[in-house]
Amino acid sequence: MARERRRGSARREGVVVPVSDQGYEKELRAEQEYVTGLYARLDAERARVKGRYSETLRSRGTTLVERDAEARALAKEIKRLDVADNGLCFGRLDSVTGARSYIGRIGIYDDANEFEPLLLDWRAPASQAFYIATAASPQRMRRRRQFRTRGQQVVDFTDEVFGHPGDGERGDAALLAAVNAPRGEGMRDIVATIQAEQDRIIRLEHPGVLVIEGGPGTGKTVVALHRVAYLLYTQREQMERNGVLVVGPNTAFLRHIGRVLPSLGETNVVFTTAGDLVPGLSVTAEDGPQAARLKGSLRILEVLKAAIADRQRVPEEPVSIELSDVTVRVGADIADWAREEARGSGLPHNQARATFLEVLTWALTERAIKRIGEGWLTREDREAWENMRADLRTELAEHEGFAELLDELWPVLTPETLLAELYSSTDRLRAAGADEALWRADGDAWTVSDVPLLDELVDLLGRDTSAEEAAAERERKAQAAYAEGVLDLLVNRADHMDDEDHLFATDLLYGEDLAERFVERDTRELAERAVADRDWTYRHIVVDEAQELSQMDWRVLMRRCPSHSFTVVGDLAQRRSAAGATSWEAMLEPYVPGRWLYRSLTVNYRTPAEIMAVAAAVLDDFAPEVKPPESVRSCGVQPWARQLTVDEMPSAIEEFVRDEECREGTSIVIGPPGMPGTVPASETKGLEFDAVLVVEPEHILADGPRGAAELYVALTRATQRLGVLHEGPLPPALAGLYTSK
């Protein structure tokens, strides 16, 4: 393979071949003309769809539901067409047969022939050669041309001409330009520069769990997001019905990656952190390693079940309930029988309360009837027996003391109430067989590790639907009353019209029928509905920094994706959580036995070789069995270290920030947790910056058993420049840093 260089020469089969400026300019004009035509076709299609959208909104020939569905579909299509403006066409493939194909963000077809593509969607099967063709395996292609564009203008192009095997792997000036470019506010898509090893992963059709592991800078996150875009393209109907969930380590990371899928025209995606998987919950605290490990283990399930059982009680002493004609006593015998029946029902705790109440009520009414009717009432007198039973049941249902006793013996519980009261009571922890490391004074100061427990308790406890059902019934009656009022107005109005001019509304509708018209429809987008609904299930889930997830976290996610279709992204060497994964097999095999695949990415596109050499020394110290990813480039700038006094440190940090503000790109200061003016390494996972200043690396190392992994993360965030400030001696792994004065 060889690369033709613009304006001067081309390298073909290792031989430099003259290429005239005139010939290049002619080719460039021809490509510009073609791309201009694509934009004209895009504008025409956009105008057509917007016209249909306007017509749909004005239409009166369809039902409201049909009109709403069509309008939503057209609105999505408008968004898809709008995002295609930026980098609409980024390349061309020439086959050995002479056929040409242009590759871009979306597919565009000829008006005269709807089966003739003017522009191939990058996800189409015919586009794959653009990403994987090499000299050794040209995929029946003769040339790959890559455009560099600015707006709608083709600035220049670079050609790769495929020839004899042995010319090497794909050389990519477009790739190097992209990885060397200054970073902006968020992650960019890589649709124009996807590499062969990435493309093969993106297009995998595996229906189960796909694990993508790679060291820092290997592009595993952006590959996972492009795989989502590919699945949405190939399985549009199934994927859009339920949407896709993307789980990231923190909100900064989600903001960083948030524009990638919209830039590819995909919007039915929910972005969240593991701490936000329970709607409405606010995480305000952090567990220590021991508590996190205990909560993340599946053994916590037995603690939760025992904690629920502990709230299902029998009275220590009989409790008297005074009714109008008789006093009944609730003793341990009756309550224990009712409890066993309720537990044996297999229902969640709150639903099983009805069984507990039913058995208790039956036993008490039986005893009451026998006492009241002693000497004169027999079971043969069925009518009198049933009448008395009905009266007693009504009296018990309205009895304040009985209601209080019921709440004491079998209370309605919420996940938050149960867990908060468990954590804040050593007695309850002991009764549930839990380790006292779970105790905390503020029971409802929720942590990320509490989220899967609260989610599990939703199913173990079930919901108390009585209040919801009563509210729904009141709402239904109110709507019916409103509709009846509307009908009365229509009828009264009709009474004042000529017989031939009016039609009585009551001939057409009853009040409850009309009430249905006033029910508010849910007009939220899929992502809005999904994030607010704990019971929503997704078609596919992406999990980033997956090495941090515990066994309990995985239960939550598996529950939200019944098909168990996942793209899992992580790096075991970067694990920080005490409850996280130590092996992918141990974590996934219990859930998807034989249904998970492992793929690795080995090339570092982010971190230049000079910086990666420093990070690799740290990696070798704590994970010598892990091979660091190989950087594709050098930046020519050596990372440096400077030793300062504690008083000099703040001004040195300010100087770095001030200097970087004068440069193009992004920067960050990373330090140990709690250090003023710095960001902890754990909050920078998955992010990248042009310049990184690491402060007090020895303190980062000393921050718990995973301190070395945190330092490794900190060092590998930089794409161009890395500096280190330290007060004490440098850790041995960093001894090779250039010393700056």
XYZ file of C-alpha atoms in Angstrom, residues 208-465:
258
model
C -25.032 -11.402 24.283
C -22.379 -9.499 26.222
C -19.359 -8.102 24.407
C -16.427 -7.116 26.617
C -14.057 -4.535 25.133
C -10.917 -4.218 27.240
C -8.156 -1.781 26.528
C -5.650 0.367 28.308
C -5.796 4.172 28.417
C -6.266 5.918 25.084
C -7.250 2.823 23.099
C -10.612 4.331 22.154
C -12.718 1.669 23.847
C -15.406 4.146 24.909
C -15.830 5.742 21.502
C -15.795 2.279 19.877
C -18.631 1.213 22.188
C -20.653 4.311 21.266
C -20.116 3.732 17.551
C -21.193 0.134 18.074
C -24.457 1.470 19.515
C -24.895 3.641 16.415
C -24.201 0.587 14.242
C -26.751 -1.569 16.122
C -29.328 1.212 15.861
C -28.717 1.209 12.109
C -28.931 -2.571 11.628
C -31.683 -3.243 14.211
C -33.543 0.050 14.080
C -37.047 -1.156 14.904
C -36.100 -3.371 17.853
C -33.554 -0.952 19.297
C -35.693 2.193 19.081
C -38.703 0.574 20.729
C -36.947 0.303 24.094
C -33.874 2.466 23.610
C -30.301 2.137 24.802
C -28.819 2.808 28.242
C -25.251 4.105 28.639
C -23.826 3.831 32.174
C -20.723 5.867 32.993
C -18.607 6.472 36.102
C -19.609 10.087 36.796
C -21.534 13.033 35.379
C -18.379 14.725 34.036
C -17.690 11.638 31.936
C -21.275 11.559 30.665
C -21.040 15.213 29.642
C -17.765 14.403 27.879
C -19.252 11.603 25.755
C -22.777 13.005 25.497
C -22.553 14.506 22.023
C -21.056 11.494 20.208
C -24.300 9.635 19.505
C -26.353 12.774 18.707
C -23.595 13.734 16.226
C -24.262 10.390 14.563
C -28.011 11.073 14.442
C -28.991 8.791 17.337
C -31.077 10.195 20.212
C -33.020 7.325 21.827
C -30.280 6.884 24.386
C -30.308 7.392 28.153
C -27.032 8.437 29.817
C -26.715 7.785 33.546
C -24.334 6.829 36.326
C -24.682 3.758 38.526
C -25.752 6.105 41.323
C -28.734 7.386 39.315
C -30.291 4.043 38.407
C -33.008 4.468 41.056
C -35.190 7.432 39.948
C -35.381 10.257 42.466
C -32.545 9.032 44.687
C -29.776 11.451 45.652
C -26.321 10.041 46.438
C -24.599 12.248 49.039
C -22.008 10.039 50.789
C -19.247 7.539 50.036
C -18.635 4.137 51.597
C -15.327 2.975 52.922
C -13.704 -0.071 51.244
C -15.090 -2.605 53.746
C -18.696 -1.356 53.543
C -18.487 -1.144 49.726
C -17.173 -4.706 49.547
C -19.959 -6.031 51.806
C -22.714 -4.212 49.907
C -21.334 -5.261 46.532
C -21.280 -8.977 47.345
C -24.250 -11.218 46.565
C -24.185 -12.277 50.216
C -25.934 -8.995 51.018
C -29.106 -10.510 49.528
C -29.466 -12.754 52.574
C -29.055 -9.725 54.818
C -31.843 -7.889 52.973
C -34.188 -10.864 53.205
C -33.407 -11.279 56.913
C -34.005 -7.562 57.485
C -37.456 -7.886 55.921
C -38.246 -11.028 57.918
C -37.255 -9.178 61.080
C -40.035 -6.652 60.407
C -42.654 -9.437 60.160
C -43.338 -9.886 63.856
C -45.644 -11.598 66.339
C -46.676 -9.950 69.626
C -44.650 -10.888 72.677
C -47.821 -10.658 74.771
C -51.446 -11.062 73.569
C -53.042 -7.795 72.425
C -56.736 -7.161 73.144
C -58.999 -5.650 70.497
C -62.286 -4.366 71.948
C -65.160 -4.622 69.495
C -68.754 -3.509 70.128
C -70.020 -6.922 71.294
C -66.866 -8.810 72.139
C -63.156 -8.464 72.954
C -60.758 -10.567 70.884
C -57.094 -11.184 71.583
C -54.263 -11.377 69.065
C -51.734 -13.798 70.481
C -48.525 -15.299 69.179
C -50.364 -18.399 67.937
C -52.731 -16.543 65.580
C -50.097 -14.023 64.432
C -47.513 -16.740 63.775
C -50.036 -18.702 61.685
C -50.905 -15.578 59.676
C -47.211 -14.812 59.208
C -46.411 -18.281 57.907
C -49.335 -18.142 55.487
C -48.228 -14.722 54.226
C -44.629 -15.831 53.796
C -45.772 -19.006 52.084
C -47.749 -16.995 49.517
C -44.505 -16.178 47.689
C -45.619 -12.561 47.315
C -43.372 -9.576 48.049
C -43.631 -8.227 51.569
C -46.110 -5.407 50.921
C -48.395 -7.577 48.792
C -48.181 -10.431 51.307
C -49.538 -8.079 53.960
C -52.998 -8.652 52.447
C -52.621 -12.397 53.107
C -51.433 -11.711 56.660
C -54.432 -9.431 57.227
C -56.872 -11.896 55.686
C -55.736 -14.821 57.837
C -55.635 -12.694 60.988
C -59.092 -11.262 60.297
C -60.552 -14.696 59.577
C -59.142 -16.172 62.783
C -60.377 -13.268 64.922
C -63.872 -13.220 63.414
C -64.184 -16.986 63.880
C -63.326 -16.651 67.553
C -65.615 -13.648 67.965
C -68.592 -15.401 66.356
C -68.164 -18.411 68.610
C -68.171 -16.221 71.702
C -71.095 -14.059 70.616
C -73.210 -16.931 69.345
C -72.309 -19.424 72.041
C -75.407 -21.466 72.925
C -77.631 -20.389 70.088
C -75.688 -20.027 66.807
C -74.642 -23.074 64.810
C -72.794 -23.351 61.520
C -75.971 -24.640 59.934
C -77.387 -21.145 60.344
C -75.221 -20.015 57.454
C -76.960 -16.707 56.758
C -76.693 -15.453 60.338
C -73.090 -16.650 60.519
C -72.110 -14.802 57.328
C -73.956 -11.633 58.355
C -72.154 -11.615 61.680
C -68.837 -12.271 59.928
C -69.416 -9.348 57.557
C -70.229 -7.014 60.457
C -67.158 -8.092 62.392
C -64.887 -7.699 59.354
C -66.198 -4.173 58.794
C -65.661 -3.303 62.443
C -62.121 -4.675 62.417
C -61.312 -2.820 59.187
C -62.357 0.466 60.823
C -60.785 -0.257 64.218
C -57.926 2.116 65.033
C -56.241 -0.213 67.482
C -56.317 -3.125 65.027
C -54.808 -0.923 62.270
C -52.003 0.126 64.623
C -51.338 -3.503 65.563
C -51.258 -4.496 61.896
C -48.675 -1.772 61.172
C -46.589 -3.026 64.074
C -46.715 -6.700 63.103
C -46.549 -6.338 59.305
C -45.740 -2.713 58.356
C -45.861 -1.329 54.836
C -42.198 -0.734 54.013
C -40.364 1.292 51.403
C -36.821 0.388 50.345
C -35.531 3.664 51.771
C -37.255 3.190 55.138
C -36.106 -0.401 55.585
C -32.483 0.263 54.628
C -32.125 3.528 56.568
C -33.494 1.935 59.742
C -31.271 -1.106 59.238
C -28.062 0.939 58.843
C -28.741 3.173 61.847
C -29.543 0.365 64.311
C -26.974 -2.091 65.629
C -29.848 -4.250 66.909
C -31.444 -4.510 63.465
C -28.057 -5.209 61.847
C -27.440 -7.978 64.362
C -30.919 -9.452 63.812
C -30.287 -9.493 60.028
C -26.905 -11.184 60.439
C -25.114 -8.150 58.991
C -21.590 -6.944 59.676
C -21.516 -3.891 61.921
C -19.267 -2.191 59.353
C -22.567 -1.299 57.663
C -23.649 0.863 60.601
C -23.850 4.619 60.108
C -25.469 7.323 62.181
C -27.281 8.927 59.249
C -29.158 5.977 57.792
C -30.434 7.738 54.674
C -27.140 9.359 53.629
C -27.117 7.271 50.459
C -24.005 6.009 48.702
C -23.490 4.530 45.245
C -23.228 1.091 46.858
C -26.741 1.510 48.309
C -28.351 1.901 44.885
C -28.403 -1.809 43.928
C -29.682 -2.691 47.400
C -32.541 -0.209 47.152
C -33.308 -1.481 43.668
C -33.350 -5.077 44.915
C -35.716 -4.094 47.722
C -38.247 -2.749 45.222
C -38.793 -6.354 44.139
C -38.416 -7.927 47.582
C -40.882 -5.516 49.177
C -43.204 -4.854 46.263
C -45.274 -1.731 46.083
C -48.164 -0.670 48.282
C -50.638 0.111 45.514
